[in-house]
């Protein structure tokens, strides 16, 4: 008996590893299933349209700016989707990230017509209504580093200055990409790295409004005074950390 046990132990674990590698998508950073917007059934036309739409969303390999916008179907069964990658993510990594969301989101929200989820590198939204060109600030996902920044007042001022300069750069970006990232030096030589991004379908004014609103959400939240944090909304997002987390 004893001499078989290593094999018995080894094989089931190998099997498990193979299964998880081929089927499991990494868990989302955030996910919202909108359950007040309408539900669909597995055999519905909407579901079939959504499947077609999602499986085709990243098929245009000429898109190299990280924003995908598409729709499929007719009338009340039409499905709409938007995919956004962080502005520094390379096209292949972008498609691969969105491909993961495309598989996982309908599993996580199996009946909801409207849903949103994402990872560090990308976000997917879909619905039975058009999403393109509409400023949306809810729902909102927040995350923070538990460590406090030192000298919080001066830190906050440095963060605000950095945020404002990045926001105006991002908002003035093109209809293909509205993204900016950079760093600043806070009190006690603390380097602050930050990025801001809007979906590029927003106007400059809308992008700026979305970002300003997002930054003002920091005040009084758990993020205020922390060394790092982020807020992600459907139309824009903001993140800062004490080490570099974005590419060049
Ligand atoms: C509806 O959505 C909210 C927010 O996403 C969630 O907290 C709640 O559990 C959902 N309810 C159901 C029945 O899925
Ligand atoms: C989306 O679906 C819900 C419920 O099924 C429906 O009430 C709503 O009118 C639909 N929206 C559009 C734009 O068709
Ligand atoms: C959709 O289904 C959820 C449960 O999955 C339920 O809580 C919600 O009320 C339903 N929404 C509509 C509009 O029927
Ligand atoms: C889809 O399945 C539901 C039960 O899950 C059933 O009530 C409905 O009639 C079916 N609809 C179609 C179009 O087949
Ligand atoms: C799939 O996407 C391509 C663009 O990449 C488009 O030309 C084609 O019509 C789409 N197919 C479907 C079924 O939506
Ligand atoms: C985005 O998708 C919507 C809905 O399908 C469409 O009306 C719009 O023209 C698209 N915009 C771009 C820039 O592709
Ligand atoms: C993403 O999925 C599409 C369609 O299934 C596939 O053609 C493409 O190779 C995938 N791209 C990446 C980078 O995984
Ligand atoms: C972090 O700062 C807050 C005040 O902004 C304070 O209440 C809290 O005790 C500090 N936490 C640590 C671990 O120093
Ligand atoms: C900080 O940003 C400047 C440009 O504003 C850049 O030259 C420098 O390399 C950045 N520092 C780090 C550590 O990334």
Tab-separated table of C-alpha atoms and ligand atoms in Angstrom:
chain	number	residue	atom	x	y	z
A	1	UNK	CA	0.000	0.000	0.000
A	2	UNK	CA	2.610	2.474	1.139
A	3	UNK	CA	4.570	2.244	-2.092
A	4	UNK	CA	1.600	3.371	-4.195
A	5	UNK	CA	0.743	6.391	-2.157
A	6	UNK	CA	3.151	8.822	-3.883
A	7	UNK	CA	1.594	7.895	-7.211
A	8	UNK	CA	-1.913	8.164	-5.871
A	9	UNK	CA	-1.037	11.563	-4.520
A	10	UNK	CA	0.745	12.714	-7.660
A	11	UNK	CA	-1.803	11.822	-10.308
A	12	UNK	CA	-4.892	13.497	-8.901
A	13	UNK	CA	-2.937	16.711	-8.359
A	14	UNK	CA	-1.542	16.687	-11.903
A	15	UNK	CA	-5.044	16.161	-13.181
A	16	UNK	CA	-6.324	19.096	-11.141
A	17	UNK	CA	-3.577	21.384	-12.405
A	18	UNK	CA	-4.340	20.479	-16.013
A	19	UNK	CA	-8.035	21.135	-15.515
A	20	UNK	CA	-7.574	24.499	-13.871
A	21	UNK	CA	-5.077	25.628	-16.500
A	22	UNK	CA	-7.360	24.849	-19.386
A	23	UNK	CA	-10.700	25.995	-18.016
A	24	UNK	CA	-10.317	28.605	-15.292
A	25	UNK	CA	-10.194	32.304	-16.063
A	26	UNK	CA	-8.493	34.365	-13.397
A	27	UNK	CA	-10.941	35.848	-10.915
A	28	UNK	CA	-12.124	39.369	-11.660
A	29	UNK	CA	-10.787	42.347	-9.744
A	30	UNK	CA	-14.353	43.696	-9.671
A	31	UNK	CA	-17.703	42.603	-11.077
A	32	UNK	CA	-21.217	44.018	-11.145
A	33	UNK	CA	-24.253	42.084	-12.341
A	34	UNK	CA	-26.998	44.624	-12.855
A	35	UNK	CA	-30.095	42.824	-11.647
A	36	UNK	CA	-32.607	45.679	-12.001
A	37	UNK	CA	-32.127	46.111	-15.762
A	38	UNK	CA	-33.642	42.865	-16.965
A	39	UNK	CA	-32.866	39.185	-17.114
A	40	UNK	CA	-32.553	36.787	-20.017
A	41	UNK	CA	-32.960	33.035	-20.280
A	42	UNK	CA	-30.368	30.665	-21.701
A	43	UNK	CA	-32.492	29.911	-24.768
A	44	UNK	CA	-33.335	33.542	-25.604
A	45	UNK	CA	-32.470	35.454	-28.766
A	46	UNK	CA	-30.750	38.059	-26.622
A	47	UNK	CA	-28.394	35.417	-25.222
A	48	UNK	CA	-27.593	34.168	-28.722
A	49	UNK	CA	-26.904	37.738	-29.864
A	50	UNK	CA	-24.748	38.400	-26.837
A	51	UNK	CA	-22.727	35.241	-27.553
A	52	UNK	CA	-22.150	36.258	-31.154
A	53	UNK	CA	-21.259	39.788	-30.147
A	54	UNK	CA	-18.802	38.765	-27.454
A	55	UNK	CA	-17.098	36.006	-29.387
A	56	UNK	CA	-16.485	38.531	-32.185
A	57	UNK	CA	-15.606	41.564	-30.056
A	58	UNK	CA	-11.813	41.264	-30.256
A	59	UNK	CA	-11.689	39.820	-33.778
A	60	UNK	CA	-10.602	43.080	-35.404
A	61	UNK	CA	-6.834	42.814	-34.989
A	62	UNK	CA	-6.345	46.246	-36.590
A	63	UNK	CA	-7.564	47.859	-33.368
A	64	UNK	CA	-4.376	48.843	-31.541
A	65	UNK	CA	-5.725	51.577	-29.245
A	66	UNK	CA	-7.436	49.381	-26.654
A	67	UNK	CA	-11.082	50.297	-27.207
A	68	UNK	CA	-13.701	47.957	-28.652
A	69	UNK	CA	-17.290	48.990	-29.321
A	70	UNK	CA	-19.822	46.781	-30.983
A	71	UNK	CA	-23.420	45.635	-31.131
A	72	UNK	CA	-25.302	42.703	-32.595
A	73	UNK	CA	-28.933	41.778	-33.182
A	74	UNK	CA	-32.252	43.430	-33.921
A	75	UNK	CA	-34.670	45.596	-31.968
A	76	UNK	CA	-35.305	44.551	-28.381
A	77	UNK	CA	-32.928	41.582	-28.655
A	78	UNK	CA	-29.954	43.701	-29.670
A	79	UNK	CA	-26.850	43.371	-27.479
A	80	UNK	CA	-24.213	46.093	-27.022
A	81	UNK	CA	-20.699	45.839	-25.629
A	82	UNK	CA	-17.725	48.010	-24.831
A	83	UNK	CA	-14.232	46.745	-24.059
A	84	UNK	CA	-11.544	49.009	-22.692
A	85	UNK	CA	-7.908	48.224	-21.965
A	86	UNK	CA	-5.593	50.265	-19.815
A	87	UNK	CA	-3.863	52.770	-22.071
A	88	UNK	CA	-0.409	51.200	-21.822
A	89	UNK	CA	-1.464	47.603	-22.520
A	90	UNK	CA	-0.165	46.116	-25.790
A	91	UNK	CA	-2.795	45.064	-28.378
A	92	UNK	CA	-2.209	41.313	-27.932
A	93	UNK	CA	-2.351	41.517	-24.146
A	94	UNK	CA	-5.454	43.654	-24.477
A	95	UNK	CA	-7.260	41.083	-26.623
A	96	UNK	CA	-6.155	38.290	-24.358
A	97	UNK	CA	-7.426	40.138	-21.270
A	98	UNK	CA	-10.750	40.914	-22.950
A	99	UNK	CA	-11.006	37.321	-24.133
A	100	UNK	CA	-10.867	36.253	-20.483
A	101	UNK	CA	-13.639	38.686	-19.529
A	102	UNK	CA	-15.764	37.533	-22.452
A	103	UNK	CA	-15.736	33.971	-21.180
A	104	UNK	CA	-16.065	34.722	-17.493
A	105	UNK	CA	-18.557	37.580	-17.265
A	106	UNK	CA	-21.562	35.695	-18.659
A	107	UNK	CA	-20.711	32.869	-16.237
A	108	UNK	CA	-20.537	35.219	-13.275
A	109	UNK	CA	-23.732	37.072	-14.292
A	110	UNK	CA	-25.650	34.218	-15.942
A	111	UNK	CA	-29.013	35.968	-16.393
A	112	UNK	CA	-28.421	39.705	-16.271
A	113	UNK	CA	-28.727	41.675	-19.473
A	114	UNK	CA	-26.335	44.281	-18.156
A	115	UNK	CA	-22.989	43.571	-16.506
A	116	UNK	CA	-19.533	45.000	-16.012
A	117	UNK	CA	-16.289	43.469	-14.787
A	118	UNK	CA	-12.569	43.713	-15.200
A	119	UNK	CA	-8.990	43.089	-14.263
A	120	UNK	CA	-5.997	45.411	-13.885
A	121	UNK	CA	-5.578	45.510	-17.655
A	122	UNK	CA	-9.096	45.624	-19.052
A	123	UNK	CA	-12.800	46.114	-18.506
A	124	UNK	CA	-15.846	44.680	-20.281
A	125	UNK	CA	-19.392	46.032	-20.206
A	126	UNK	CA	-22.452	44.784	-22.017
A	127	UNK	CA	-26.153	45.539	-22.019
A	128	UNK	CA	-29.372	45.486	-24.037
A	129	UNK	CA	-29.059	49.275	-24.381
A	130	UNK	CA	-26.498	51.349	-26.208
A	131	UNK	CA	-23.496	52.175	-24.037
A	132	UNK	CA	-21.469	54.217	-26.503
A	133	UNK	CA	-20.959	57.912	-25.741
A	134	UNK	CA	-22.861	57.894	-22.444
A	135	UNK	CA	-21.172	59.202	-19.313
A	136	UNK	CA	-21.772	56.759	-16.442
A	137	UNK	CA	-20.355	57.040	-12.960
A	138	UNK	CA	-22.089	54.094	-11.291
A	139	UNK	CA	-21.365	51.497	-10.122
A	140	UNK	CA	-18.057	52.376	-8.586
A	141	UNK	CA	-15.311	50.040	-7.342
A	142	UNK	CA	-12.823	51.200	-4.705
A	143	UNK	CA	-9.636	49.579	-3.443
A	144	UNK	CA	-6.814	50.903	-1.287
A	145	UNK	CA	-3.430	50.128	0.187
A	146	UNK	CA	-3.894	49.797	3.959
A	147	UNK	CA	-0.674	51.728	4.663
A	148	UNK	CA	-0.958	55.441	5.398
A	149	UNK	CA	1.043	57.975	3.457
A	150	UNK	CA	3.307	60.076	5.642
A	151	UNK	CA	2.520	63.781	6.010
A	152	UNK	CA	-0.975	63.273	4.607
A	153	UNK	CA	-1.818	66.923	3.921
A	154	UNK	CA	1.208	67.521	1.741
A	155	UNK	CA	0.837	64.084	0.205
A	156	UNK	CA	-2.774	64.874	-0.748
A	157	UNK	CA	-1.732	68.165	-2.282
A	158	UNK	CA	0.958	66.474	-4.389
A	159	UNK	CA	-1.544	63.812	-5.429
A	160	UNK	CA	-4.110	66.439	-6.380
A	161	UNK	CA	-1.601	68.364	-8.507
A	162	UNK	CA	-0.530	65.181	-10.264
A	163	UNK	CA	-4.142	64.125	-10.765
A	164	UNK	CA	-5.093	67.477	-12.287
A	165	UNK	CA	-2.259	67.500	-14.773
A	166	UNK	CA	-2.925	63.876	-15.793
A	167	UNK	CA	-6.672	64.514	-16.092
A	168	UNK	CA	-6.298	67.408	-18.487
A	169	UNK	CA	-3.875	65.348	-20.582
A	170	UNK	CA	-6.233	62.349	-20.658
A	171	UNK	CA	-9.384	64.401	-21.349
A	172	UNK	CA	-7.763	66.123	-24.318
A	173	UNK	CA	-6.857	62.760	-25.840
A	174	UNK	CA	-8.452	61.538	-29.072
A	175	UNK	CA	-11.657	59.547	-29.644
A	176	UNK	CA	-9.414	56.473	-29.683
A	177	UNK	CA	-7.610	56.853	-26.357
A	178	UNK	CA	-8.034	59.088	-23.323
A	179	UNK	CA	-5.279	58.025	-20.955
A	180	UNK	CA	-2.416	59.577	-19.031
A	181	UNK	CA	0.072	58.237	-16.494
A	182	UNK	CA	2.951	59.827	-14.647
A	183	UNK	CA	4.651	60.418	-11.332
A	184	UNK	CA	5.306	63.176	-8.838
A	185	UNK	CA	7.394	63.559	-5.729
A	186	UNK	CA	5.444	64.008	-2.511
A	187	UNK	CA	6.697	64.920	0.963
A	188	UNK	CA	9.730	63.000	2.297
A	189	UNK	CA	10.685	62.028	-1.253
A	190	UNK	CA	7.709	59.667	-1.573
A	191	UNK	CA	7.192	59.057	-5.283
A	192	UNK	CA	3.563	58.885	-6.355
A	193	UNK	CA	2.705	57.010	-9.546
A	194	UNK	CA	-0.740	57.621	-10.965
A	195	UNK	CA	-2.872	56.972	-13.989
A	196	UNK	CA	-6.228	58.226	-15.171
A	197	UNK	CA	-8.347	56.990	-18.056
A	198	UNK	CA	-11.731	57.638	-19.641
A	199	UNK	CA	-13.491	55.564	-22.238
A	200	UNK	CA	-12.520	57.491	-25.387
A	201	UNK	CA	-16.145	57.843	-26.527
A	202	UNK	CA	-16.595	60.646	-23.980
A	203	UNK	CA	-16.080	64.276	-24.920
A	204	UNK	CA	-13.218	66.195	-23.336
A	205	UNK	CA	-15.664	67.893	-20.975
A	206	UNK	CA	-17.380	64.634	-19.977
A	207	UNK	CA	-14.057	62.931	-19.389
A	208	UNK	CA	-12.914	65.762	-17.206
A	209	UNK	CA	-16.212	65.768	-15.265
A	210	UNK	CA	-15.982	62.034	-14.701
A	211	UNK	CA	-12.399	62.246	-13.447
A	212	UNK	CA	-12.995	65.261	-11.213
A	213	UNK	CA	-15.976	63.470	-9.660
A	214	UNK	CA	-13.863	60.372	-9.139
A	215	UNK	CA	-11.097	62.308	-7.438
A	216	UNK	CA	-13.578	64.078	-5.183
A	217	UNK	CA	-14.858	60.628	-4.098
A	218	UNK	CA	-11.502	60.157	-2.363
A	219	UNK	CA	-12.335	62.740	0.284
A	220	UNK	CA	-13.731	61.008	3.335
A	221	UNK	CA	-13.382	57.545	1.754
A	222	UNK	CA	-11.109	54.761	2.975
A	223	UNK	CA	-8.653	55.721	0.252
A	224	UNK	CA	-7.949	59.198	1.573
A	225	UNK	CA	-4.432	59.508	2.993
A	226	UNK	CA	-3.380	56.024	1.871
A	227	UNK	CA	-0.238	55.237	-0.096
A	228	UNK	CA	-2.227	53.765	-2.925
A	229	UNK	CA	-5.763	53.357	-4.130
A	230	UNK	CA	-8.093	53.200	-7.071
A	231	UNK	CA	-11.605	53.983	-8.151
A	232	UNK	CA	-13.097	52.348	-11.208
A	233	UNK	CA	-16.345	53.538	-12.817
A	234	UNK	CA	-17.920	52.558	-16.133
A	235	UNK	CA	-16.723	55.748	-17.858
A	236	UNK	CA	-13.455	56.549	-16.121
A	237	UNK	CA	-10.940	55.337	-13.587
A	238	UNK	CA	-8.102	56.567	-11.442
A	239	UNK	CA	-5.281	54.726	-9.665
A	240	UNK	CA	-2.197	55.728	-7.727
A	241	UNK	CA	0.522	53.692	-5.991
A	242	UNK	CA	3.903	54.212	-4.361
A	243	UNK	CA	5.642	52.107	-6.988
A	244	UNK	CA	5.453	52.009	-10.745
A	245	UNK	CA	2.533	49.844	-11.949
A	246	UNK	CA	2.148	50.941	-15.581
A	247	UNK	CA	4.309	50.505	-18.652
A	248	UNK	CA	6.052	53.155	-20.663
B	1	LIG	C1	-28.206	42.479	-7.200
B	1	LIG	O1	-27.049	43.250	-7.393
B	1	LIG	C2	-26.497	43.732	-6.191
B	1	LIG	C3	-25.341	44.638	-6.568
B	1	LIG	O2	-24.566	44.099	-7.609
B	1	LIG	C4	-26.063	42.565	-5.320
B	1	LIG	O3	-25.571	43.041	-4.096
B	1	LIG	C5	-27.269	41.666	-5.066
B	1	LIG	O4	-26.847	40.539	-4.354
B	1	LIG	C6	-27.887	41.262	-6.373
B	1	LIG	N1	-29.092	40.474	-6.132
B	1	LIG	C7	-29.310	39.324	-6.713
B	1	LIG	C8	-30.603	38.670	-6.377
B	1	LIG	O5	-28.527	38.820	-7.506
B	2	LIG	C1	-33.751	45.937	-21.721
B	2	LIG	O1	-34.482	44.885	-21.157
B	2	LIG	C2	-35.418	45.299	-20.158
B	2	LIG	C3	-36.057	44.103	-19.502
B	2	LIG	O2	-36.051	42.981	-20.297
B	2	LIG	C4	-36.467	46.206	-20.783
B	2	LIG	O3	-37.367	46.650	-19.788
B	2	LIG	C5	-35.768	47.387	-21.425
B	2	LIG	O4	-36.695	48.198	-22.081
B	2	LIG	C6	-34.718	46.906	-22.403
B	2	LIG	N1	-33.973	48.049	-22.884
B	2	LIG	C7	-33.905	48.349	-24.174
B	2	LIG	C8	-33.156	49.605	-24.516
B	2	LIG	O5	-34.412	47.656	-25.019
B	3	LIG	C1	-33.584	39.286	-12.318
B	3	LIG	O1	-33.202	38.163	-11.558
B	3	LIG	C2	-32.795	38.472	-10.246
B	3	LIG	C3	-32.345	37.207	-9.596
B	3	LIG	O2	-31.396	36.561	-10.370
B	3	LIG	C4	-33.937	39.118	-9.498
B	3	LIG	O3	-33.489	39.502	-8.215
B	3	LIG	C5	-34.416	40.348	-10.233
B	3	LIG	O4	-35.546	40.886	-9.609
B	3	LIG	C6	-34.748	40.015	-11.679
B	3	LIG	N1	-35.007	41.270	-12.364
B	3	LIG	C7	-36.047	41.458	-13.142
B	3	LIG	C8	-36.188	42.801	-13.753
B	3	LIG	O5	-36.854	40.570	-13.343
B	4	LIG	C1	-36.923	29.055	-22.873
B	4	LIG	O1	-36.899	28.229	-21.704
B	4	LIG	C2	-37.897	28.585	-20.761
B	4	LIG	C3	-37.661	27.719	-19.538
B	4	LIG	O2	-36.350	27.876	-19.111
B	4	LIG	C4	-39.271	28.376	-21.337
B	4	LIG	O3	-40.239	28.789	-20.400
B	4	LIG	C5	-39.409	29.209	-22.606
B	4	LIG	O4	-40.638	28.935	-23.244
B	4	LIG	C6	-38.267	28.928	-23.574
B	4	LIG	N1	-38.363	29.896	-24.657
B	4	LIG	C7	-38.119	29.579	-25.908
B	4	LIG	C8	-38.201	30.697	-26.906
B	4	LIG	O5	-37.840	28.455	-26.248
B	5	LIG	C1	-17.217	40.458	-36.571
B	5	LIG	O1	-16.364	41.588	-36.520
B	5	LIG	C2	-15.945	42.026	-37.794
B	5	LIG	C3	-14.999	43.183	-37.573
B	5	LIG	O2	-13.914	42.748	-36.835
B	5	LIG	C4	-17.126	42.449	-38.636
B	5	LIG	O3	-16.695	42.840	-39.916
B	5	LIG	C5	-18.097	41.290	-38.747
B	5	LIG	O4	-19.283	41.721	-39.386
B	5	LIG	C6	-18.474	40.788	-37.362
B	5	LIG	N1	-19.306	39.618	-37.459
B	5	LIG	C7	-20.420	39.507	-36.769
B	5	LIG	C8	-21.158	38.227	-36.924
B	5	LIG	O5	-20.838	40.395	-36.046
B	6	LIG	C1	-20.216	52.114	-31.319
B	6	LIG	O1	-21.317	51.236	-31.285
B	6	LIG	C2	-22.547	51.883	-31.459
B	6	LIG	C3	-23.616	50.839	-31.280
B	6	LIG	O2	-23.379	49.742	-32.090
B	6	LIG	C4	-22.591	52.507	-32.848
B	6	LIG	O3	-23.812	53.208	-32.995
B	6	LIG	C5	-21.456	53.459	-32.988
B	6	LIG	O4	-21.402	53.957	-34.301
B	6	LIG	C6	-20.150	52.793	-32.659
B	6	LIG	N1	-19.126	53.797	-32.686
B	6	LIG	C7	-17.934	53.579	-33.159
B	6	LIG	C8	-16.986	54.723	-33.142
B	6	LIG	O5	-17.599	52.492	-33.582
B	7	LIG	C1	-9.140	36.247	-28.590
B	7	LIG	O1	-10.254	35.536	-29.058
B	7	LIG	C2	-10.383	35.556	-30.470
B	7	LIG	C3	-11.728	34.984	-30.826
B	7	LIG	O2	-12.007	33.833	-30.091
B	7	LIG	C4	-9.233	34.793	-31.076
B	7	LIG	O3	-9.315	34.811	-32.481
B	7	LIG	C5	-7.939	35.477	-30.653
B	7	LIG	O4	-6.817	34.718	-31.081
B	7	LIG	C6	-7.856	35.664	-29.151
B	7	LIG	N1	-6.744	36.570	-28.946
B	7	LIG	C7	-5.900	36.451	-27.931
B	7	LIG	C8	-4.776	37.424	-27.882
B	7	LIG	O5	-6.043	35.614	-27.053
B	8	LIG	C1	-3.752	56.287	9.317
B	8	LIG	O1	-4.201	57.624	9.373
B	8	LIG	C2	-5.458	57.824	10.006
B	8	LIG	C3	-5.792	59.294	9.958
B	8	LIG	O2	-5.772	59.769	8.658
B	8	LIG	C4	-5.387	57.344	11.446
B	8	LIG	O3	-6.687	57.445	12.032
B	8	LIG	C5	-4.908	55.900	11.495
B	8	LIG	O4	-4.729	55.500	12.828
B	8	LIG	C6	-3.602	55.745	10.735
B	8	LIG	N1	-3.254	54.325	10.682
B	8	LIG	C7	-2.043	53.890	10.921
B	8	LIG	C8	-1.837	52.419	10.822
B	8	LIG	O5	-1.116	54.654	11.219
B	9	LIG	C1	8.758	60.194	-13.536
B	9	LIG	O1	8.261	60.949	-14.639
B	9	LIG	C2	9.300	61.558	-15.402
B	9	LIG	C3	8.631	62.385	-16.469
B	9	LIG	O2	7.713	63.261	-15.899
B	9	LIG	C4	10.197	60.519	-16.001
B	9	LIG	O3	11.249	61.141	-16.698
B	9	LIG	C5	10.759	59.642	-14.900
B	9	LIG	O4	11.470	58.581	-15.479
B	9	LIG	C6	9.636	59.075	-14.039
B	9	LIG	N1	10.216	58.383	-12.916
B	9	LIG	C7	10.034	57.087	-12.707
B	9	LIG	C8	10.685	56.511	-11.504
B	9	LIG	O5	9.345	56.398	-13.436
